[in-house]
Short mmCIF file of C-alpha atoms in Angstrom, two decimals:
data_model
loop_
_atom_site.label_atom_id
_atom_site.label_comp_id
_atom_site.label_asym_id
_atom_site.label_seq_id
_atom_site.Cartn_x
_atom_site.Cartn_y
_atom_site.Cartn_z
CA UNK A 10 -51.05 312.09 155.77
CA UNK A 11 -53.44 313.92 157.89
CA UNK A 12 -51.39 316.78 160.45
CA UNK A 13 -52.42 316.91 163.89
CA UNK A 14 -54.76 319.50 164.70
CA UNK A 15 -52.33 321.38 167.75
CA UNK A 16 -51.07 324.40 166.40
CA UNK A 17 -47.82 323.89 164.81
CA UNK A 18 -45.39 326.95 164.47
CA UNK A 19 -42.94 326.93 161.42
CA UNK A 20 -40.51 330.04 160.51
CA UNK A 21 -39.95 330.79 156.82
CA UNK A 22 -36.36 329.06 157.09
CA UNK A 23 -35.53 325.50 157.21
CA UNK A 24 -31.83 326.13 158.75
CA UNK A 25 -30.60 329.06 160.56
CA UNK A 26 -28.41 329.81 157.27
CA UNK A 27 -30.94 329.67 154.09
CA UNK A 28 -27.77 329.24 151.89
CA UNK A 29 -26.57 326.10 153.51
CA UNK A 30 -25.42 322.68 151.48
CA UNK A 31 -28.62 320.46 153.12
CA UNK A 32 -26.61 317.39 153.23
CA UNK A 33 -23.69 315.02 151.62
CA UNK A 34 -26.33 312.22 150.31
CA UNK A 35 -22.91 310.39 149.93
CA UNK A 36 -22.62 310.62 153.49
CA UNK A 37 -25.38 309.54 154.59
CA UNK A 38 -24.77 306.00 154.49
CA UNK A 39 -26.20 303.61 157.39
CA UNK A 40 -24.05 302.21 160.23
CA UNK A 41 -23.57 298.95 160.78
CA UNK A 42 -26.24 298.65 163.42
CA UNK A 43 -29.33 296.34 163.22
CA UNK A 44 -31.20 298.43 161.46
CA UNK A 45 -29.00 299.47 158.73
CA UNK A 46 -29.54 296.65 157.11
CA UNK A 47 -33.27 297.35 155.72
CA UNK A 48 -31.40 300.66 153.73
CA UNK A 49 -31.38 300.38 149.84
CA UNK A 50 -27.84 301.34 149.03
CA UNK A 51 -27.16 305.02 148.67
CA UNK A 52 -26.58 306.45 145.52
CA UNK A 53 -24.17 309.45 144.62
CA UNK A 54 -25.70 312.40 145.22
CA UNK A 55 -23.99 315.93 143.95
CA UNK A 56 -24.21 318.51 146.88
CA UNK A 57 -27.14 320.57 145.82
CA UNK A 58 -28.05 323.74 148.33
CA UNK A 59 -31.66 324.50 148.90
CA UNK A 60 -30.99 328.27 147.06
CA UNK A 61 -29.50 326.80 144.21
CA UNK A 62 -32.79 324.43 143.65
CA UNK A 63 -34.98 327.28 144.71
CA UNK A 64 -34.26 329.84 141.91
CA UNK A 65 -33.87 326.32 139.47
CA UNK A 66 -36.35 325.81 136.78
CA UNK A 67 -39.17 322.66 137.42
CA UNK A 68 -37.00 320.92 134.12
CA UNK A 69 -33.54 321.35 136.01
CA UNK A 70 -34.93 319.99 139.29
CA UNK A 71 -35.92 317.27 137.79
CA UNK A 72 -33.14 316.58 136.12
CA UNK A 73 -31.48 316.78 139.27
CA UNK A 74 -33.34 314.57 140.99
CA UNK A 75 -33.22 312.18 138.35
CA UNK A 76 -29.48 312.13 138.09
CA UNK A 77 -29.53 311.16 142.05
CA UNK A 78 -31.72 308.82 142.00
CA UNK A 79 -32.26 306.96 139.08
CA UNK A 80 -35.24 304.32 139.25
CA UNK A 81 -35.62 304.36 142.42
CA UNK A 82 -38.67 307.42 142.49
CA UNK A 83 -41.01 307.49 139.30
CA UNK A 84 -41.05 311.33 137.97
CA UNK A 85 -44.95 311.76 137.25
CA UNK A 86 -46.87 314.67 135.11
CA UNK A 87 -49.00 315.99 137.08
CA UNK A 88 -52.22 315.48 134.35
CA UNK A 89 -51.25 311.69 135.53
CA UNK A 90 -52.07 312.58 138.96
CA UNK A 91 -55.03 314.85 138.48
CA UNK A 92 -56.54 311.85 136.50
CA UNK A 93 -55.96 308.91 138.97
CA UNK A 94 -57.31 311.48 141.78
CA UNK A 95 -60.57 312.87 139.66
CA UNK A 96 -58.93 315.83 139.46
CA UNK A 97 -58.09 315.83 143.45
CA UNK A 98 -61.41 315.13 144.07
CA UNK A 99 -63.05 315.68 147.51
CA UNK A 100 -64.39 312.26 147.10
CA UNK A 101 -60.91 310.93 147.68
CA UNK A 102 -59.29 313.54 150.25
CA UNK A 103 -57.46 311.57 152.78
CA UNK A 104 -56.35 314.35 155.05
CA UNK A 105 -55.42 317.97 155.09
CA UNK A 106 -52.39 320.07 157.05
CA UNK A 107 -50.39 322.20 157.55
CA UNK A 108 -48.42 320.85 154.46
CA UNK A 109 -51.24 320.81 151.62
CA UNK A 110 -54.15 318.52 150.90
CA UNK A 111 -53.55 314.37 150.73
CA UNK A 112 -55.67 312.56 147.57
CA UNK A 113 -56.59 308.47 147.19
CA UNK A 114 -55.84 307.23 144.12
CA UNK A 115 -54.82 303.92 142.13
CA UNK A 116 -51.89 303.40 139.41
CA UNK A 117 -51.88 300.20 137.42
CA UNK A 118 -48.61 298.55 135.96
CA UNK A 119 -49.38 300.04 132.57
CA UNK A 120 -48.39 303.79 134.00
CA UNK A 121 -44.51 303.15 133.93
CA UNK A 122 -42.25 300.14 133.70
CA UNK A 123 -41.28 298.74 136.92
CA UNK A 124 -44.42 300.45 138.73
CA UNK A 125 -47.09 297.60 140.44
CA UNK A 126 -50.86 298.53 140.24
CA UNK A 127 -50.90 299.69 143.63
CA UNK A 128 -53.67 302.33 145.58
CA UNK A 129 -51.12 305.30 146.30
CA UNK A 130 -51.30 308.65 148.63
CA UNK A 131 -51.04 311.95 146.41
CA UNK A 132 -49.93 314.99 148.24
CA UNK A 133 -50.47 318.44 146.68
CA UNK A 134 -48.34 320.91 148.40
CA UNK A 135 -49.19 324.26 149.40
CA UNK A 136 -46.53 326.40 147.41
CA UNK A 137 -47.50 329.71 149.06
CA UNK A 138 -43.60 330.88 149.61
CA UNK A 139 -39.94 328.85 149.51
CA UNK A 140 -40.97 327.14 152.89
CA UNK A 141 -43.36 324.73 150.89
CA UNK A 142 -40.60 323.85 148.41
CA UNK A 143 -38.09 323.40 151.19
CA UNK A 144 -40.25 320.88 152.59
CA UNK A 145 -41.31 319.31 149.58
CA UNK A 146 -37.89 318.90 148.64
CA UNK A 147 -36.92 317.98 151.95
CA UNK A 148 -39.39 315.06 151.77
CA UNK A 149 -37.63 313.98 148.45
CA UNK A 150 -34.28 313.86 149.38
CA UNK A 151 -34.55 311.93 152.44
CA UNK A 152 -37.05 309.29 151.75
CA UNK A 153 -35.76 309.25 148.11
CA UNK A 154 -32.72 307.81 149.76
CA UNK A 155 -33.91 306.32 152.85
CA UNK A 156 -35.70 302.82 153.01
CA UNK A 157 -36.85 300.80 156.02
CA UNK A 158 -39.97 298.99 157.10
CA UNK A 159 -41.20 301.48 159.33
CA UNK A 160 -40.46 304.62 157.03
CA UNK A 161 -43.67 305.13 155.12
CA UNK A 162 -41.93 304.56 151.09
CA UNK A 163 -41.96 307.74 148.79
CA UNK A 164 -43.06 306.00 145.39
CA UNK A 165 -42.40 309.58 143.52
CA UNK A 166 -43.03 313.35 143.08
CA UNK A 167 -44.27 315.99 140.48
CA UNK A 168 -42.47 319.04 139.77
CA UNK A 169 -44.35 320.89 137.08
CA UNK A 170 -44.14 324.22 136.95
CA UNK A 171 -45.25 326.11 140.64
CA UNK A 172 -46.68 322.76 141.69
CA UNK A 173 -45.16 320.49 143.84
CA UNK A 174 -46.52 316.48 144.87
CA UNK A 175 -45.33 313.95 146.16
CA UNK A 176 -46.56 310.22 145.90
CA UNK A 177 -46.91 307.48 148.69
CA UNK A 178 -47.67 303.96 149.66
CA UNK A 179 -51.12 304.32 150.57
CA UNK A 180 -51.98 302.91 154.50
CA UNK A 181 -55.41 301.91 154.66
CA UNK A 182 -55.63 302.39 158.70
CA UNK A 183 -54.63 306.26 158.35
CA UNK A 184 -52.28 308.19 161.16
CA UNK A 185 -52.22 307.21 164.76
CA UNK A 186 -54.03 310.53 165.95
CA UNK A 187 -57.27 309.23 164.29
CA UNK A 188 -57.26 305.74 166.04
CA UNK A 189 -56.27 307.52 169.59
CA UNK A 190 -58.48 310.70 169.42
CA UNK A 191 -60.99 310.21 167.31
CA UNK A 192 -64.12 309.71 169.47
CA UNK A 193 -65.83 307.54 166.59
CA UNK A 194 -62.91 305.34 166.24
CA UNK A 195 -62.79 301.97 167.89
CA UNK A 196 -60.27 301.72 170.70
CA UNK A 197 -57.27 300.41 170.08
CA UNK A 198 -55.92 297.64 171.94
CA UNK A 199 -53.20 297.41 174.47
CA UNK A 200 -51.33 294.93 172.44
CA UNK A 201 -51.80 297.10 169.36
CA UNK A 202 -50.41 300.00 171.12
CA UNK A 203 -47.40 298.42 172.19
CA UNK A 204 -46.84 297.09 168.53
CA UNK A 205 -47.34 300.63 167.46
CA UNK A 206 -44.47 301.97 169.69
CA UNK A 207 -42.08 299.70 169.25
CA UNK A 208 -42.44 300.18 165.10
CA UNK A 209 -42.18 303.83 165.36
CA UNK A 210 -39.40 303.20 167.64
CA UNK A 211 -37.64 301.35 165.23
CA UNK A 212 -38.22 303.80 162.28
CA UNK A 213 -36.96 306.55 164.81
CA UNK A 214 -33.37 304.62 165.78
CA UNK A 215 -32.85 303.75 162.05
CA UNK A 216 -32.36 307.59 161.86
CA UNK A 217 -30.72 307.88 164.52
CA UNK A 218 -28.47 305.07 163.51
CA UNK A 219 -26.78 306.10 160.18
CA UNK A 220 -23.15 307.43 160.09
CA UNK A 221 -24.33 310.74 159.88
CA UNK A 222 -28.14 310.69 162.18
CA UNK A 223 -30.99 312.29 160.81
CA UNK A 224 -33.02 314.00 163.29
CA UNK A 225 -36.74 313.89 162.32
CA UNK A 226 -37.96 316.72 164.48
CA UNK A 227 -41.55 316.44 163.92
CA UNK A 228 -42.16 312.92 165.78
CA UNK A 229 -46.26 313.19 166.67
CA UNK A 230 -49.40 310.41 166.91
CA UNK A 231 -50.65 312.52 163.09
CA UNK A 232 -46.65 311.30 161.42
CA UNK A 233 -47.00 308.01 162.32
CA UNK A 234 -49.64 306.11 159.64
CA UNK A 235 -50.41 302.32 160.21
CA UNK A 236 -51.02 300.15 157.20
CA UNK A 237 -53.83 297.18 157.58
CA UNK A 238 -51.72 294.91 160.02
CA UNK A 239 -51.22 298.07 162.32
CA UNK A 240 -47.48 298.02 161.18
CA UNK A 241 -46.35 302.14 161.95
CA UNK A 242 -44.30 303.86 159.63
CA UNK A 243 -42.78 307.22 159.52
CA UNK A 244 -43.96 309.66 157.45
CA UNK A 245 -43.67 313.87 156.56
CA UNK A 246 -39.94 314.45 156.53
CA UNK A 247 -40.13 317.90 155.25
CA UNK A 248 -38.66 319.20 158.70
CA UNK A 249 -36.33 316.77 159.22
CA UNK A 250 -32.60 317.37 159.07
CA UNK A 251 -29.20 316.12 159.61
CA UNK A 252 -27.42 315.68 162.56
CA UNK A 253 -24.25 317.41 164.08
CA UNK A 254 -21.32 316.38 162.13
CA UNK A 255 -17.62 316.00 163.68
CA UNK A 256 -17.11 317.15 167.41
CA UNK A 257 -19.88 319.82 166.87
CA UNK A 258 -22.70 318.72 169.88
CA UNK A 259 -25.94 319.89 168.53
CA UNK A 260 -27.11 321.59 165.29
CA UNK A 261 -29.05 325.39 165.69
CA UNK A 262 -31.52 326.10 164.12
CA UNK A 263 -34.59 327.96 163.84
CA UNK A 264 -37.28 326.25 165.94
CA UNK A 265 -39.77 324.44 164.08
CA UNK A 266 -42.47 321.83 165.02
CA UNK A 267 -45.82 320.65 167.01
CA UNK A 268 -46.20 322.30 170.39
CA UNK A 269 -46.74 319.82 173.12
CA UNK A 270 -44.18 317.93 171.57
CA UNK A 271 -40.56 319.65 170.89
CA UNK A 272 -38.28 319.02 173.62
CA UNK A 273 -37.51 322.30 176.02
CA UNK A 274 -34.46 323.09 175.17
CA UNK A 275 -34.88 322.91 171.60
CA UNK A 276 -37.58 325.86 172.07
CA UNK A 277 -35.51 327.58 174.49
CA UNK A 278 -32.24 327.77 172.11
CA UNK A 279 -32.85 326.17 169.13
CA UNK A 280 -30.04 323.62 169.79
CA UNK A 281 -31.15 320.07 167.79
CA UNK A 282 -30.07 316.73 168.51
CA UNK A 283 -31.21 312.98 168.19
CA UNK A 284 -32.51 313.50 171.86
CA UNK A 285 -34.77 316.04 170.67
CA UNK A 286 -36.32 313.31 169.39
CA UNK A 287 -36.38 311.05 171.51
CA UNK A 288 -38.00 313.93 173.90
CA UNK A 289 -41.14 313.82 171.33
CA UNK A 290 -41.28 309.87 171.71
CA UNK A 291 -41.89 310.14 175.37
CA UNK A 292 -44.78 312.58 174.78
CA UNK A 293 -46.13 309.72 172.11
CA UNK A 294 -45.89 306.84 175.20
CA UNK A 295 -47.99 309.14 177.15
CA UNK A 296 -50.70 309.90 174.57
CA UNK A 297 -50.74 305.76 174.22
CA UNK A 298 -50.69 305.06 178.07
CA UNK A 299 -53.58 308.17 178.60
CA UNK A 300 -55.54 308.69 175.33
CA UNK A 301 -55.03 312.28 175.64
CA UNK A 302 -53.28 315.07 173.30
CA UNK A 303 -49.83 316.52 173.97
CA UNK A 304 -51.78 319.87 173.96
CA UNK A 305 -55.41 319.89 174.53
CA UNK A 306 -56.66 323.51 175.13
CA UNK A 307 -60.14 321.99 175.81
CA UNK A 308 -59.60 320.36 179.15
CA UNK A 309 -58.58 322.52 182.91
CA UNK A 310 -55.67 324.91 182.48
CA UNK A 311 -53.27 322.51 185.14
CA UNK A 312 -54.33 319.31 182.41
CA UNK A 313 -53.49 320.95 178.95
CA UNK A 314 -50.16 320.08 178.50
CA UNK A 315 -49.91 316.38 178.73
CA UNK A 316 -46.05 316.16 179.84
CA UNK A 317 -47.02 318.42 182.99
CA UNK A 318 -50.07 316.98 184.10
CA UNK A 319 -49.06 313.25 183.98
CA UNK A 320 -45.48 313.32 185.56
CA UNK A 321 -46.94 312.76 188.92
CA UNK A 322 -48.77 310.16 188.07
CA UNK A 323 -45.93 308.01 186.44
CA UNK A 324 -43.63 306.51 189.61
CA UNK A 325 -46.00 304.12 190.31
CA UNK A 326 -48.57 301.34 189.91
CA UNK A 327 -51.11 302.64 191.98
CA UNK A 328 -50.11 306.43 190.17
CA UNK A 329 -50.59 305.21 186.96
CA UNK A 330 -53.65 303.85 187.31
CA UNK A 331 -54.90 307.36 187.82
CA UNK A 332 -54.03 307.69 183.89
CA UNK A 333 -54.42 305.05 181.94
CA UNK A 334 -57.05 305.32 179.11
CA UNK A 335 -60.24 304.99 180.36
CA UNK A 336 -61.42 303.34 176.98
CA UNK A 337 -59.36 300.48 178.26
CA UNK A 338 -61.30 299.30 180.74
CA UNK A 339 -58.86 297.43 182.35
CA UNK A 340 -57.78 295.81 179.57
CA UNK A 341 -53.76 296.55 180.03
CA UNK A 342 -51.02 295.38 181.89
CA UNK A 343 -50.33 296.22 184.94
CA UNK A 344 -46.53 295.98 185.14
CA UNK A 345 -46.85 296.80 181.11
CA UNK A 346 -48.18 299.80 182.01
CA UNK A 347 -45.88 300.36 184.58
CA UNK A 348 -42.89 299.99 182.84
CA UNK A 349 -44.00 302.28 179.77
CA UNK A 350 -44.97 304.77 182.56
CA UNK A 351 -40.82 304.99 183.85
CA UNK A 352 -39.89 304.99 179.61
CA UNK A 353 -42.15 307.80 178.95
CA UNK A 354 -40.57 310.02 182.42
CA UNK A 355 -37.32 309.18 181.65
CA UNK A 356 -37.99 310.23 177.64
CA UNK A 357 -39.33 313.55 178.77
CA UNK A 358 -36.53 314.06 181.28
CA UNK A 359 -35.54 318.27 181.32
CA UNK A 360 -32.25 317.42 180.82
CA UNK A 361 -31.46 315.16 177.64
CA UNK A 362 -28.83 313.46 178.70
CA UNK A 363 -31.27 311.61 180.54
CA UNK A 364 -32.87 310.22 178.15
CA UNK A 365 -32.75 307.04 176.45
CA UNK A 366 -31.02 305.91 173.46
CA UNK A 367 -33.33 304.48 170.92
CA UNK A 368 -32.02 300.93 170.92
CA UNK A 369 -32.63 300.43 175.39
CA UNK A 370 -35.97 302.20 174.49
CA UNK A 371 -36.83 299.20 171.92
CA UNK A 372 -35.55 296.81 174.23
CA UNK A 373 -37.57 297.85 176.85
CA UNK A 374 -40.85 298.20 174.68
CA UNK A 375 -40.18 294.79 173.35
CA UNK A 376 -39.94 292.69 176.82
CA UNK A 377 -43.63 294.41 177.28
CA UNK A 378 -45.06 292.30 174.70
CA UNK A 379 -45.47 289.42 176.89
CA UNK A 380 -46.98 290.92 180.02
CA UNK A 381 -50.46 289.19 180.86
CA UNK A 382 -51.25 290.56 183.89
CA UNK A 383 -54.47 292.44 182.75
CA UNK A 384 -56.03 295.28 185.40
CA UNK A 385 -59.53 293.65 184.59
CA UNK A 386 -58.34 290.36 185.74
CA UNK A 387 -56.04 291.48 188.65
CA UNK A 388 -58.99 293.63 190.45
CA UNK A 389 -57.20 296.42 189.56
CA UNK A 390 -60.02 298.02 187.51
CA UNK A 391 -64.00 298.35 188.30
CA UNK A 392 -66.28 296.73 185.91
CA UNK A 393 -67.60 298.08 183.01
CA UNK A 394 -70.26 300.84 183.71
CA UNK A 395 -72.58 302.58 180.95
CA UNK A 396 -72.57 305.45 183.28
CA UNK A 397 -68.69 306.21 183.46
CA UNK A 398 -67.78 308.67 181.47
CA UNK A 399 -64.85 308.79 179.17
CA UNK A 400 -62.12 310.90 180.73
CA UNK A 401 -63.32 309.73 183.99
CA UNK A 402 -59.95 309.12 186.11
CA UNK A 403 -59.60 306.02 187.99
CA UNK A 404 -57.86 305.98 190.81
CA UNK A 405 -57.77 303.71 193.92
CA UNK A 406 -58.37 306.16 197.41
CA UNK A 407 -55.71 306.77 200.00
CA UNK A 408 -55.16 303.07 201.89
CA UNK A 409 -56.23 305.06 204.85
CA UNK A 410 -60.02 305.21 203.23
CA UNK A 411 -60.06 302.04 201.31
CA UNK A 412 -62.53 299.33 202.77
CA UNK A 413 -61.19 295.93 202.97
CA UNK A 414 -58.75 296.34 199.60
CA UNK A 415 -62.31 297.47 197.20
CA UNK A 416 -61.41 299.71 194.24
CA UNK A 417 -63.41 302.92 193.72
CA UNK A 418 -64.32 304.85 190.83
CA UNK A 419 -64.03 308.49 191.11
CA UNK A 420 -65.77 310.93 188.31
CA UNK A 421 -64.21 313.46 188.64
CA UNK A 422 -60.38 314.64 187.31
CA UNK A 423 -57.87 313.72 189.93
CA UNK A 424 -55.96 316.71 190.93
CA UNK A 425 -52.41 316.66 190.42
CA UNK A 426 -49.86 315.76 192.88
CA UNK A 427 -46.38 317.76 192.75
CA UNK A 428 -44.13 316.08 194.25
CA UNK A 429 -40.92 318.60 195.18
CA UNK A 430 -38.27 319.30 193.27
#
């Protein structure tokens, strides 16, 4: 559950009014789209206002969320958790974020009725104000409710007291910002990183797909966590919120998020919608296709932000060349590549109602699946060289100074190309 190390910026308020009803759980019932059908069926669920919980004792919180939910989350002490951790032992810290510290650990079916022996992910909030119980209890009303393949499954909570937990699946492969950024980490595979889309994708329109949408508003490479068969799923819902209800257009609220990855005119007037989202899925494409960070303060000013920098680059074959993770060495597709190139401009498009819907953005991930026209194989990418660098840019010369069709190499960051307009 390990947050991405950009900066993130959160105010102390979830919603623009602190004394707002968070949601109708009632209401929140799936559509009748594809992916409705992987929902457990909702139960009733009392209105409940995040003011009313916050000045609530630990006892009538959980009573609360035991009335809504039944057996569907396990209510754990937390002396059960400090004992399958080692007392949250460093030997078995996962990750740490903005959000508190994420422990290993290992129930067996003797713990509670109903519960498999299962290795589990323990997260120990940071209760340091009401934004860490807003979140916390943010996280337990939506994936308390909420069930789909690619939503990582909330197994339970603690409420004891000041403290606040939550309990998870455990995925043994860890979040997608390891695998991609991680310079000790093996590269992942173009095939993998197409699978990886298209089950985030699919996590993100089942959202996006209920009666009333949930907007997740904190899609980034550290949310999404792969389990052993690279399967992604969802997780850290403590920003996410519901949708505009009735003919209202967008919710408002205060901004919250990742920089790098919150769509402009979120930041610019806290207006929220599902294409908010699917702004923040375009800037994932791109750190797939390049290898680089939404934000990486380490690299030249005009290359930081990862949205700026590669536009140019992404109207063409020969363009995107210029950007495609050098780890790969070639081994992509070319059209693949391509195509992803054209989903990830038009998912970052200024204005949103450019953008994709979810469902055309599967479609099109999906028909990339079968590409095998590999760079490596094509001539489209220099052999392997022990003395190429990593963020080494390759990209072919003007046709002008090309010598019978070769390829070059160049070591050097291309500079960007602005086109007008």
């Amino acid at each position: 559950m390990k947050k991405d190390s950009p900066k993130s910026w959160k105010p102390y308020c979830c919603s623009a009014d602190k004394d707002k009803v968070f949601c109708n759980f009632s209401r929140c019932r799936p559509s009748r789209s594809e992916f409705s059908k992987n929902v457990a069926p909702s139960p009733s669920f009392r209105r409940m206002s995040f003011s009313d919980l916050s000045r609530s004792s630990s006892m009538r919180i959980n009573e609360d969320i035991a009335h809504a939910f039944g057996p569907d989350l396990f209510d754990f002490k937390l002396s059960e958790l400090r004992a399958i951790t080692q007392n949250f032992s460093s030997n078995f810290l996962l990750g740490e974020g903005g959000f508190g510290k994420v422990h290993k650990g290992y129930v067996d079916e003797n713990m509670r009725p109903g519960l498999k022996a299962q290795p589990i992910a323990v997260k120990l909030l940071d209760i340091e104000g009401l934004q860490g119980h807003r979140e916390w209890l943010a996280e337990v009303i939506f994936l308390g409710q909420l069930r789909h393949p690619n939503l990582v499954k909330l197994i339970g909570y603690c409420c004891e007291e000041e403290e606040r937990l939550l309990v998870y699946e455990f995925l043994a492969r860890g979040s997608l910002e390891n695998h991609l950024f991680k310079r000790i980490s093996v590269c992942l595979p173009w095939g993998i990183r197409i699978k990886i889309a298209i089950g985030a994708a699919k996590g993100l329109a089942f959202l996006h797909g209920a009666d009333n949408p949930v907007i997740y508003r904190d899609f980034k490479t550290s949310n999404i966590l792969l389990d052993s068969d690279f399967n992604a799923k969802l997780s850290d819902f403590g920003l996410a919120t519901m949708g505009p209800e009735g003919s209202n257009t967008h919710v408002t609220t205060r901004v919250m998020g990742t920089y790098g990855y919150a769509a402009p005119e979120y930041v610019n007037t806290g207006h929220l919608t599902t294409k908010s989202d699917i702004y923040s899925f375009g800037v994932v494409l791109l750190e797939l296709l390049t290898g680089r960070r939404a934000m990486d303060k380490n690299r030249p000013k005009s290359e930081q932000n990862l949205v700026e920098w590669a536009k140019p680059y992404l109207t063409s074959s020969r363009r995107v060349r210029g950007v495609i993770d050098p780890r790969l060495a070639g081994q992509y597709s070319v059209r693949g590549a391509k195509e992803m190139a054209l989903l990830a401009l038009y998912c970052v498009s200024p204005n949103p109602k450019d953008r994709p819907k979810m469902p055309a953005i599967i479609e099109t991930l999906e028909g990339l699946k079968n590409f095998k026209d590999m760079a490596i194989t094509c001539g489209q990418w220099p052999p392997a060289s022990r003395k190429t660098p990593r963020d080494a840019v390759y990209m072919p010369k003007d046709s002008k100074e090309t010598n019978g069709g070769r390829i070059y190499w160049k070591q050097t960051p291309v500079k960007t190309v602005r086109t007008k307009g």
